[in-house]
XYZ file of C-alpha atoms in Angstrom:
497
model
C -29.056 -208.890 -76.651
C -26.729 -210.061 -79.427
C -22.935 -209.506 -79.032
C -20.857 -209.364 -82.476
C -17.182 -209.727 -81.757
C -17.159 -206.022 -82.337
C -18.390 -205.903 -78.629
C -16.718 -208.598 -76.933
C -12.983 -207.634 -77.398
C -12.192 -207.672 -73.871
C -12.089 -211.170 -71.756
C -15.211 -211.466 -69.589
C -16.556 -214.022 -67.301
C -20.568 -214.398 -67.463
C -23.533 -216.166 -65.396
C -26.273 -217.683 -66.022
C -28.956 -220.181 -65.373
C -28.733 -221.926 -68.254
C -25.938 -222.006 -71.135
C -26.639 -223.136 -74.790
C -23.997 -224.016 -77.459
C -25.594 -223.935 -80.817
C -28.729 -221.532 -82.517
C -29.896 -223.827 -84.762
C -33.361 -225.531 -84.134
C -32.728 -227.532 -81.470
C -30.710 -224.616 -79.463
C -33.413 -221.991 -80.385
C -36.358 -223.621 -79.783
C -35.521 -225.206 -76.088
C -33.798 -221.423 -75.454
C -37.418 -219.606 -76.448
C -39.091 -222.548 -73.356
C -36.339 -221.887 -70.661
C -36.000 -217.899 -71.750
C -40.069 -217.638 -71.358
C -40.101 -219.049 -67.750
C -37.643 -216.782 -66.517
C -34.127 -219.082 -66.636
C -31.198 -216.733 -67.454
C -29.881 -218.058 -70.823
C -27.014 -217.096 -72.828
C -26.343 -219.163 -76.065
C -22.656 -219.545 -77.703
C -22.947 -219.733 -81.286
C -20.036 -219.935 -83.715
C -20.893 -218.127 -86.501
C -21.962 -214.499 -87.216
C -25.487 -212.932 -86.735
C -26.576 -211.975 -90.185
C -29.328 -209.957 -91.182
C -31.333 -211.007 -93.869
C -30.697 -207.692 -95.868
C -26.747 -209.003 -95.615
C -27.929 -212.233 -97.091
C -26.680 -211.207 -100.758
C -27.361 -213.911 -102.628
C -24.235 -214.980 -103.525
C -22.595 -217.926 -103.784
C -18.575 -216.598 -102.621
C -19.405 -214.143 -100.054
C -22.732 -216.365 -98.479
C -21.006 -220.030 -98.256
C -18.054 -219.063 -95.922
C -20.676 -217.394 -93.443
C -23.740 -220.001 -93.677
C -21.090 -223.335 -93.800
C -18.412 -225.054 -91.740
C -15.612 -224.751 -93.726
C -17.511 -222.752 -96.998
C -19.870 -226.087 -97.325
C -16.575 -228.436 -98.511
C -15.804 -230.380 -95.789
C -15.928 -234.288 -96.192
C -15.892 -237.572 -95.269
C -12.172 -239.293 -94.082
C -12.292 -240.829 -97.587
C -13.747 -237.271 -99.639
C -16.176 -239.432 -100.886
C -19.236 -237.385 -99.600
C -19.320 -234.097 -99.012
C -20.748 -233.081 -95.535
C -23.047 -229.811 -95.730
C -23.474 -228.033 -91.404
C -24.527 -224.721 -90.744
C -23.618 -221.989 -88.418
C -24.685 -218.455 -87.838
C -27.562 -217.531 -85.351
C -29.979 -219.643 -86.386
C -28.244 -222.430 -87.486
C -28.497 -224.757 -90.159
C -32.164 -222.959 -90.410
C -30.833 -220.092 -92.026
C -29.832 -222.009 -95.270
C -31.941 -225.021 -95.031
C -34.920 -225.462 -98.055
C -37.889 -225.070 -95.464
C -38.815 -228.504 -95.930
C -41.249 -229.885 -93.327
C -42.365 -233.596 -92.353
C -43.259 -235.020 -88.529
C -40.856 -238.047 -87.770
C -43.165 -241.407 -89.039
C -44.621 -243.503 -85.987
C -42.898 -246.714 -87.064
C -39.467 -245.248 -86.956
C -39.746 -244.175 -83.749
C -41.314 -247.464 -82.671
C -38.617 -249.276 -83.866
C -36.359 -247.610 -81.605
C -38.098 -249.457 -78.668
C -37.539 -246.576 -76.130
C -40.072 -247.478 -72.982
C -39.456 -243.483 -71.758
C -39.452 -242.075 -75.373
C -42.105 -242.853 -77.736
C -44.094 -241.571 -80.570
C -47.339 -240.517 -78.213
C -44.158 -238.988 -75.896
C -42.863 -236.896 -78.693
C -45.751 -235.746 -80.568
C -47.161 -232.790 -78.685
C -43.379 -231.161 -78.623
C -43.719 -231.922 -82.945
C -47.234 -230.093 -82.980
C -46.298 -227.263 -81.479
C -43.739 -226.685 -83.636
C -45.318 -227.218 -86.342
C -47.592 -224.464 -85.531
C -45.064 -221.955 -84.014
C -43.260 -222.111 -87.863
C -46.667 -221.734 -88.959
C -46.272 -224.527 -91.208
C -48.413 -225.143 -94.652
C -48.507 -227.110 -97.727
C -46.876 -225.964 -100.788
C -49.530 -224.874 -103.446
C -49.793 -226.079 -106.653
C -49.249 -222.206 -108.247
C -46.197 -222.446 -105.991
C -44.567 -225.115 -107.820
C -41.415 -224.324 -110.261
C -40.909 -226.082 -113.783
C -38.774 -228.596 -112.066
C -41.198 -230.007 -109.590
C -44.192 -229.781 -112.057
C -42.283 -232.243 -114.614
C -41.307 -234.518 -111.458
C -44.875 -234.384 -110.916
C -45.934 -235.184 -114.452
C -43.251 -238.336 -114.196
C -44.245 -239.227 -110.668
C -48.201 -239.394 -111.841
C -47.278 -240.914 -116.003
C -45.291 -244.138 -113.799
C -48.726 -244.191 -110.980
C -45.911 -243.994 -108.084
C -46.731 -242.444 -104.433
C -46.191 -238.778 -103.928
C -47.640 -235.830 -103.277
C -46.942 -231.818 -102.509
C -44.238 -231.397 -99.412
C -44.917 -228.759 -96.517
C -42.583 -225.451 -95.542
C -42.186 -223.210 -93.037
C -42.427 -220.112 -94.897
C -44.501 -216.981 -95.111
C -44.320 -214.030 -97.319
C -41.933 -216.232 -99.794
C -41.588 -214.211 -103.078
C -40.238 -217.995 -104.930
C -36.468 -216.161 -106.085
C -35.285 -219.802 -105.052
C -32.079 -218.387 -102.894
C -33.319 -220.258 -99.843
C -29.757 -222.185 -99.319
C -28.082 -218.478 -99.671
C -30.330 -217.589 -96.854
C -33.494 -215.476 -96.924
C -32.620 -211.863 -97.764
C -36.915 -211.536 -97.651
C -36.589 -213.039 -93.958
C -39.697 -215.428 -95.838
C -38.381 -218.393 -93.712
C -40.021 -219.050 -90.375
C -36.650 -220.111 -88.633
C -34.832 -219.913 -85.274
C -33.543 -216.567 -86.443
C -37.273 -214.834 -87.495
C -39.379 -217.224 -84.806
C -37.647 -218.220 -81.482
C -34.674 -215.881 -81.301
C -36.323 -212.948 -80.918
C -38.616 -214.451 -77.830
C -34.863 -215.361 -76.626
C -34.237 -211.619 -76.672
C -37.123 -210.263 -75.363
C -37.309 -212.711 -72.325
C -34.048 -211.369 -71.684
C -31.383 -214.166 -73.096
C -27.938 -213.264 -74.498
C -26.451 -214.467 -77.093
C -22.573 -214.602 -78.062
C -21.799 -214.817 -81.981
C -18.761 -215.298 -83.570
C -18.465 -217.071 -80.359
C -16.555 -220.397 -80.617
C -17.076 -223.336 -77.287
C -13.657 -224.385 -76.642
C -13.777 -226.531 -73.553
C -16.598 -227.784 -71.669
C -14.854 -227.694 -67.933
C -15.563 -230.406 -65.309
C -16.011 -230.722 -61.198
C -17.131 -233.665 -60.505
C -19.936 -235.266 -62.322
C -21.207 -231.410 -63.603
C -19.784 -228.847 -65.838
C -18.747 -226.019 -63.572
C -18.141 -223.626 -66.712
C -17.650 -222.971 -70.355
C -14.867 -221.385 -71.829
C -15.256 -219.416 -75.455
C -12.374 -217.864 -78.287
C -14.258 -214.950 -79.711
C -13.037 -214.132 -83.536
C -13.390 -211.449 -85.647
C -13.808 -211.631 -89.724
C -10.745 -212.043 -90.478
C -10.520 -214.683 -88.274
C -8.070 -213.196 -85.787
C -8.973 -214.039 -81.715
C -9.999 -210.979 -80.067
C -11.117 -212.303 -76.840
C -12.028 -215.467 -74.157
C -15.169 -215.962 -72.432
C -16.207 -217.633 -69.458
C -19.225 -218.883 -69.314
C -20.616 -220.530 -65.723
C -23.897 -221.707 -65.599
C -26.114 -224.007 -63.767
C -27.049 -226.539 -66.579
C -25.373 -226.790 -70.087
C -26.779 -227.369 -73.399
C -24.950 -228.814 -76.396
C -26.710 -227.878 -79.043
C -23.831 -227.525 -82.070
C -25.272 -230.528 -84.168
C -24.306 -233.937 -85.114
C -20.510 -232.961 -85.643
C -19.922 -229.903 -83.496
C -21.273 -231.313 -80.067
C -19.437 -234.902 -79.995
C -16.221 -232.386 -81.076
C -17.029 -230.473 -78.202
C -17.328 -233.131 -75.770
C -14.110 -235.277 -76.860
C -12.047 -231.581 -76.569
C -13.248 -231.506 -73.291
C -12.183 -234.656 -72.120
C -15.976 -235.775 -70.182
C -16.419 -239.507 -69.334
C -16.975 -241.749 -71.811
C -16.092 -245.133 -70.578
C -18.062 -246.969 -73.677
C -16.776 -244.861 -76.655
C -20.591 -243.649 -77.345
C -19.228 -240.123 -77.942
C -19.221 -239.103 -81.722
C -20.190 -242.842 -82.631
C -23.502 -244.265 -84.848
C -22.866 -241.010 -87.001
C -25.822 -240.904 -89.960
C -25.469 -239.012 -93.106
C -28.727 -239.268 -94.843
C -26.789 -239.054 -98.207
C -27.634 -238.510 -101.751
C -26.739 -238.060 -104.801
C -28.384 -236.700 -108.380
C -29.660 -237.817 -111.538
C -30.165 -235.002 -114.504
C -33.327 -234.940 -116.926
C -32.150 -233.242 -120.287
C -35.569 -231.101 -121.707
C -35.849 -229.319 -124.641
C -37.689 -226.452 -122.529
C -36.502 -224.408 -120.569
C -36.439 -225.112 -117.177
C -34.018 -222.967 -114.869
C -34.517 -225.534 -112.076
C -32.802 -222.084 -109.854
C -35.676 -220.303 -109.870
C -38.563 -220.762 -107.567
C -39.268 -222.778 -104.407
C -36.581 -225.374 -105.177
C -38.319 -228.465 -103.595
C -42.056 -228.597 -103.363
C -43.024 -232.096 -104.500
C -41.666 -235.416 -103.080
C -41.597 -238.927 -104.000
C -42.185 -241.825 -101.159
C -42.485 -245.197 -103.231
C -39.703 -246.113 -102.508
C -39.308 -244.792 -98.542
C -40.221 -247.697 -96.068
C -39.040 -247.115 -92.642
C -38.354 -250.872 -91.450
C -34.975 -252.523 -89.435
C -34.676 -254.662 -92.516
C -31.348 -253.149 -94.602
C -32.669 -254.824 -97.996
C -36.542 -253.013 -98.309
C -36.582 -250.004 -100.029
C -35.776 -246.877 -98.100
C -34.782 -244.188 -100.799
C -36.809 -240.919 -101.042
C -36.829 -238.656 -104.161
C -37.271 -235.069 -104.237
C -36.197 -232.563 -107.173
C -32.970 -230.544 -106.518
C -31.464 -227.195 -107.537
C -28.304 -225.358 -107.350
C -27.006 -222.116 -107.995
C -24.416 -221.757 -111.210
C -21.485 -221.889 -109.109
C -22.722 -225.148 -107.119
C -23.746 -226.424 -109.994
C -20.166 -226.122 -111.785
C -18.883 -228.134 -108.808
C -21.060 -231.108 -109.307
C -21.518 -231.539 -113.050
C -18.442 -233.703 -114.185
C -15.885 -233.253 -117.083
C -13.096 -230.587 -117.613
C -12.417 -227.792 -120.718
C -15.026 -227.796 -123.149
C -16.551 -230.843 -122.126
C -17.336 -229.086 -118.908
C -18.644 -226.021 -120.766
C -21.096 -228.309 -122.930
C -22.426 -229.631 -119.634
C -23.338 -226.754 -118.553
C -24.388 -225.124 -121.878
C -27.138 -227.732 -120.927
C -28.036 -226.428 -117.133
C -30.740 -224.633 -118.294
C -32.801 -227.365 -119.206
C -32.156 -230.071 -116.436
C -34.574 -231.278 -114.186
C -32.117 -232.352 -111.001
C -33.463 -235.436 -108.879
C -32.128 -236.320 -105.809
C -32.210 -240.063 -104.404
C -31.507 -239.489 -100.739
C -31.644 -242.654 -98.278
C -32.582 -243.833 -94.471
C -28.882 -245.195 -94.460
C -27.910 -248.193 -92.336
C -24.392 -246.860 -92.328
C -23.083 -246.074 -89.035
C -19.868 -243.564 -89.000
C -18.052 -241.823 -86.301
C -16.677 -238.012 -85.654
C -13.502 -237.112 -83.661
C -10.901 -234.788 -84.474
C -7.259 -235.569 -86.040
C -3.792 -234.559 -84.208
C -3.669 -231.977 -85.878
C -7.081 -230.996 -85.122
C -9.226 -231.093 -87.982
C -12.734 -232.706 -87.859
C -12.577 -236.716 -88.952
C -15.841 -237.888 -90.316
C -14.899 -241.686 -90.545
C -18.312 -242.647 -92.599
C -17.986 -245.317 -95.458
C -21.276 -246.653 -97.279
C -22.053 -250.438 -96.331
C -22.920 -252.049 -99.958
C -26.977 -251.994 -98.747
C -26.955 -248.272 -98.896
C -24.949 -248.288 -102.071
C -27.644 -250.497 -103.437
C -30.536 -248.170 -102.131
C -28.656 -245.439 -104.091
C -28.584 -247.585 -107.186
C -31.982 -247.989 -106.911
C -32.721 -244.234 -106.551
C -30.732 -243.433 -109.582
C -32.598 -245.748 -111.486
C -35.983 -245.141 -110.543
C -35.345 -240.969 -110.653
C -34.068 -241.938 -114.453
C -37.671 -243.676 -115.096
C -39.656 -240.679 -113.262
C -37.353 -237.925 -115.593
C -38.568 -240.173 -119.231
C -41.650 -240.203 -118.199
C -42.097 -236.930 -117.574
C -40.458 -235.934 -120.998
C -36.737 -235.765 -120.529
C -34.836 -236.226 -123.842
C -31.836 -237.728 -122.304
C -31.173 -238.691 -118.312
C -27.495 -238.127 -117.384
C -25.833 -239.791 -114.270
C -22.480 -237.368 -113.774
C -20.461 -239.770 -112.885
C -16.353 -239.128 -113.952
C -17.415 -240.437 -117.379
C -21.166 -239.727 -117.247
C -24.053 -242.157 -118.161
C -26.404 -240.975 -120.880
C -29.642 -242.769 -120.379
C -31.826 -242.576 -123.541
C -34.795 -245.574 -122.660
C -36.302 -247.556 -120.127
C -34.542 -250.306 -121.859
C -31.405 -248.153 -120.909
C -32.063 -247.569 -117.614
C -33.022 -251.418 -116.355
C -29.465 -252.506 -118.317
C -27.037 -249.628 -116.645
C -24.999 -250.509 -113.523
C -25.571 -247.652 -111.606
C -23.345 -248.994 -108.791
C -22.502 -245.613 -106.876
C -18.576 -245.786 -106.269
C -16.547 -243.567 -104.089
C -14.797 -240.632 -105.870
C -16.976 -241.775 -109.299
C -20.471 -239.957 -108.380
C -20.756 -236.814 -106.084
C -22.651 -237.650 -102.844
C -23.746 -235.158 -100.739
C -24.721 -235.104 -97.078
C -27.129 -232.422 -95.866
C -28.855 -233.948 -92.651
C -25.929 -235.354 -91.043
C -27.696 -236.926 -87.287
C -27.106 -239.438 -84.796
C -23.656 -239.085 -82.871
C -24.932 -239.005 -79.547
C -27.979 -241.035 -79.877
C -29.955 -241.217 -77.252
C -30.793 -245.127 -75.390
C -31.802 -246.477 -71.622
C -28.163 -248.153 -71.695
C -25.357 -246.308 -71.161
C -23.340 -249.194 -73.023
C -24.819 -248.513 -76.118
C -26.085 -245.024 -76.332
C -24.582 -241.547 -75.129
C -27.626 -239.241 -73.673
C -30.386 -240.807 -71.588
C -34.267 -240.503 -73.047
C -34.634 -237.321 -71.118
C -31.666 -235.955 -73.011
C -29.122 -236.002 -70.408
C -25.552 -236.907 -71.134
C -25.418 -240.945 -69.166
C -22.126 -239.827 -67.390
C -22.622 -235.950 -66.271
C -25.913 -234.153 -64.421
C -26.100 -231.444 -66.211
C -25.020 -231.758 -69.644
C -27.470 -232.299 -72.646
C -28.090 -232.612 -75.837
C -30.609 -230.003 -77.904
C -29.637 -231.131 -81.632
C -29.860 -234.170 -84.811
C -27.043 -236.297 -83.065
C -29.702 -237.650 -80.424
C -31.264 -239.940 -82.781
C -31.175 -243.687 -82.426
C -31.008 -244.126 -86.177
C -30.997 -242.279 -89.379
C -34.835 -240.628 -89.883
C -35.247 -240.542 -93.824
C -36.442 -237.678 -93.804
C -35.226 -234.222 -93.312
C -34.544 -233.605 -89.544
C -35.742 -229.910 -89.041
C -38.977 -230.674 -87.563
C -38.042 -233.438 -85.565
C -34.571 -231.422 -84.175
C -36.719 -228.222 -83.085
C -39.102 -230.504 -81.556
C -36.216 -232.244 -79.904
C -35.720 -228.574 -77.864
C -39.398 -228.477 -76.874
C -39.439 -231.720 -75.391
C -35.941 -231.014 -73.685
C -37.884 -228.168 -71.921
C -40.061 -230.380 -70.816
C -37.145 -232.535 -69.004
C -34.783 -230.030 -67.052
């Protein structure tokens, strides 16, 4: 069953076998493997359960319920804006469906002797089948991503069509609104219901407060329940057997540090990865309505190598789309000159560099209790997104693009190749909007406590039965997007306990 805070307005104390923080993909999908062989789960899960026929499609009323903080919180400096999810389901409610399996040589380069590629692979497999997961088809593909194929193809670079977990998809290109055609095969549509029907509970609207310990094990969870209007309405205790942090890369370390566990290295909310981006804007003279359709179906991987060297290319290019309203926020300028810029939104092609960043951050909360994402680019990464801006600029000529705009605070027109190889693109803090969508890595997972927070099996180094179910086990950034990899993470969890 699913509890709203409608039914939990009275203070209750609950058992179970097993209890799970978090709904997203790495909650859901190790929930569905316990659930299924008869452990008594009950997950904890911030947000609200929305249907998707309360998935509007708009911008003011969706953002507050799919995003920590209505999608605007940031880095210490505001330099990059930090996108999480909540809700049951997780950041797979608003996510763009995007699929790829986590490459070999990452993973190698981790040097894990108890987790390797050949380790991991079966728990990626299954996934990929349970999301029923396909390539995107050519008739599928929007304006947008057929001119960033044309480009792609005119400059003879790598790339190809992407994969998605979606079925019955009718392309209105509202996937980061959620699905109101429940089209995406998520936690919410896949593993959730086999949650519910092997008898799990789950708690919405539900937030983990304090992780409580006895000894070297969690003895029990307690929860503030809020309603709407974000008034408390009730506590809940939660003791359980094992526990299951499955919030994501900034909501479990938070979780942990309120909770005071051991952490006698300072692993806890440290080696934070943002996978960051930021845009570059082809001007056509057609129109294009980049909105419409599936928003990313084609990818470029030229420039993607996945090696320990900081100086060889590691940038990967895929189109990009907003909404009106998000797009406001991004496109620079005030008063008319604002207006003129988006007079223009019609006809852009948006391109997104986003890179397998070096940069290692950390997440803790302030005094006064607000989340601190201390993340700052290291000049490699700032090169890899010069680089990206310039080589999404050639792709966008190529393909036909009058003009190429960079929106910085006094935006770059781009009018040549010529242009393009003279511009310093050098990507500044508060000049260019960066965005963070895949943020991973705070309690990456090692075979030395000294350096690493959760064993290979998953297992917080300091406690016996805490773990970790979410993007903050990884070692290092991926470079790719994480949704695969994270549920797959759950499955092979499973496999552990």
């Amino acid at each position: 069953m699913i509890y709203r805070a409608s039914h939990l307005q009275k203070n209750k104390t609950w058992n179970a076998d097993v209890c799970i923080i978090g709904t997203g993909a790495g909650g859901s999908s190790v929930a569905s493997e316990l659930s299924r062989r008869g452990e008594k789960v009950i997950m904890v899960e911030a947000g609200e359960f929305i249907l998707p026929k309360q998935m509007n499609q708009r911008e003011q009323d969706m953002f507050p319920k799919l995003f920590f903080e209505g999608g605007a919180r940031r880095t210490r400096d505001k330099s990059i804006r930090v996108i999480h999810g909540k809700g049951v389901g997780g950041s797979t409610l608003h996510n763009i469906n995007l699929c790829k399996k986590p490459p070999r040589e990452l993973i190698d380069h981790w040097e894990l002797k108890n987790f390797g590629y050949d380790q991991f692979l079966p728990s990626v497999d299954q996934v990929w089948d349970d999301l029923k997961v396909s390539e995107i088809e050519p008739h599928q593909r929007n304006t947008a991503n057929e001119l960033f194929k044309k480009g792609i193809d005119h400059l003879g670079l790598s790339g190809g069509p992407l994969h998605h977990n979606r079925v019955g998809c009718y392309q209105s290109g509202f996937c980061e609104l959620g699905c109101s055609f429940n089209a995406k095969m998520n936690a919410l549509r896949v593993y959730v219901p086999q949650v519910i029907d092997n008898g799990g509970i789950i708690l919405s609207e539900t937030r983990a407060q304090k992780l409580h310990l006895s000894g070297r094990k969690i003895s029990h969870l307690t929860c503030d329940v809020f309603n709407a209007k974000n008034q408390k309405v009730s506590t809940q205790l939660i003791r359980a057997k094992r526990f299951i942090s499955a919030a994501g890369a900034i909501e479990s370390p938070l979780l942990l540090q309120r909770s005071g566990v051991p952490d006698p290295h300072g692993q806890v909310g440290k080696n934070l990865r943002l996978h960051p981006g930021v845009v570059a804007l082809g001007v056509f003279e057609k129109t294009v309505n980049c909105w419409q359709g599936i928003p990313q179906s084609y990818e470029c991987d030229e420039f993607l190598k996945f090696s320990k060297d900081p100086t060889v290319n590691r940038v990967w290019l895929i189109t990009s789309s907003a909404h009106p309203i998000g797009a406001s926020s991004i496109v620079p300028g005030f008063g008319k000159t604002h207006q003129s810029m988006m007079a223009q939104y019609p006809h852009i092609v948006p391109i997104t560099p986003m890179i397998h960043d070096f940069t290692s951050g950390n997440v803790s909360s302030t005094f006064g209790g607000s989340v601190d994402i201390n993340y700052s680019l290291i000049q490699s990464d700032r090169q890899q997104l010069s680089l990206g801006l310039k080589e999404a600029s050639k792709i966008l000529l190529a393909a036909g693009a009058t003009k190429v705009i960079i929106p910085t605070r006094n935006p770059i027109t781009l009018n040549s190749f010529r242009e393009i190889e003279r511009a310093d693109l050098s990507v500044l803090n508060w000049d260019l909007d960066m965005v963070a969508v895949h943020p991973m890595g705070s309690l990456s997972m090692g075979e030395n406590e000294q350096s690493s927070a959760i064993t290979t099996s998953l297992r917080y180094h300091h406690l016996d039965n805490l773990f970790i179910s979410d993007a903050s086990v990884y070692p290092t950034s991926l470079g790719i997007p994480p949704q695969i990899s994270t549920y797959a993470v759950g499955k092979y969890l499973s496999t552990k306990i």
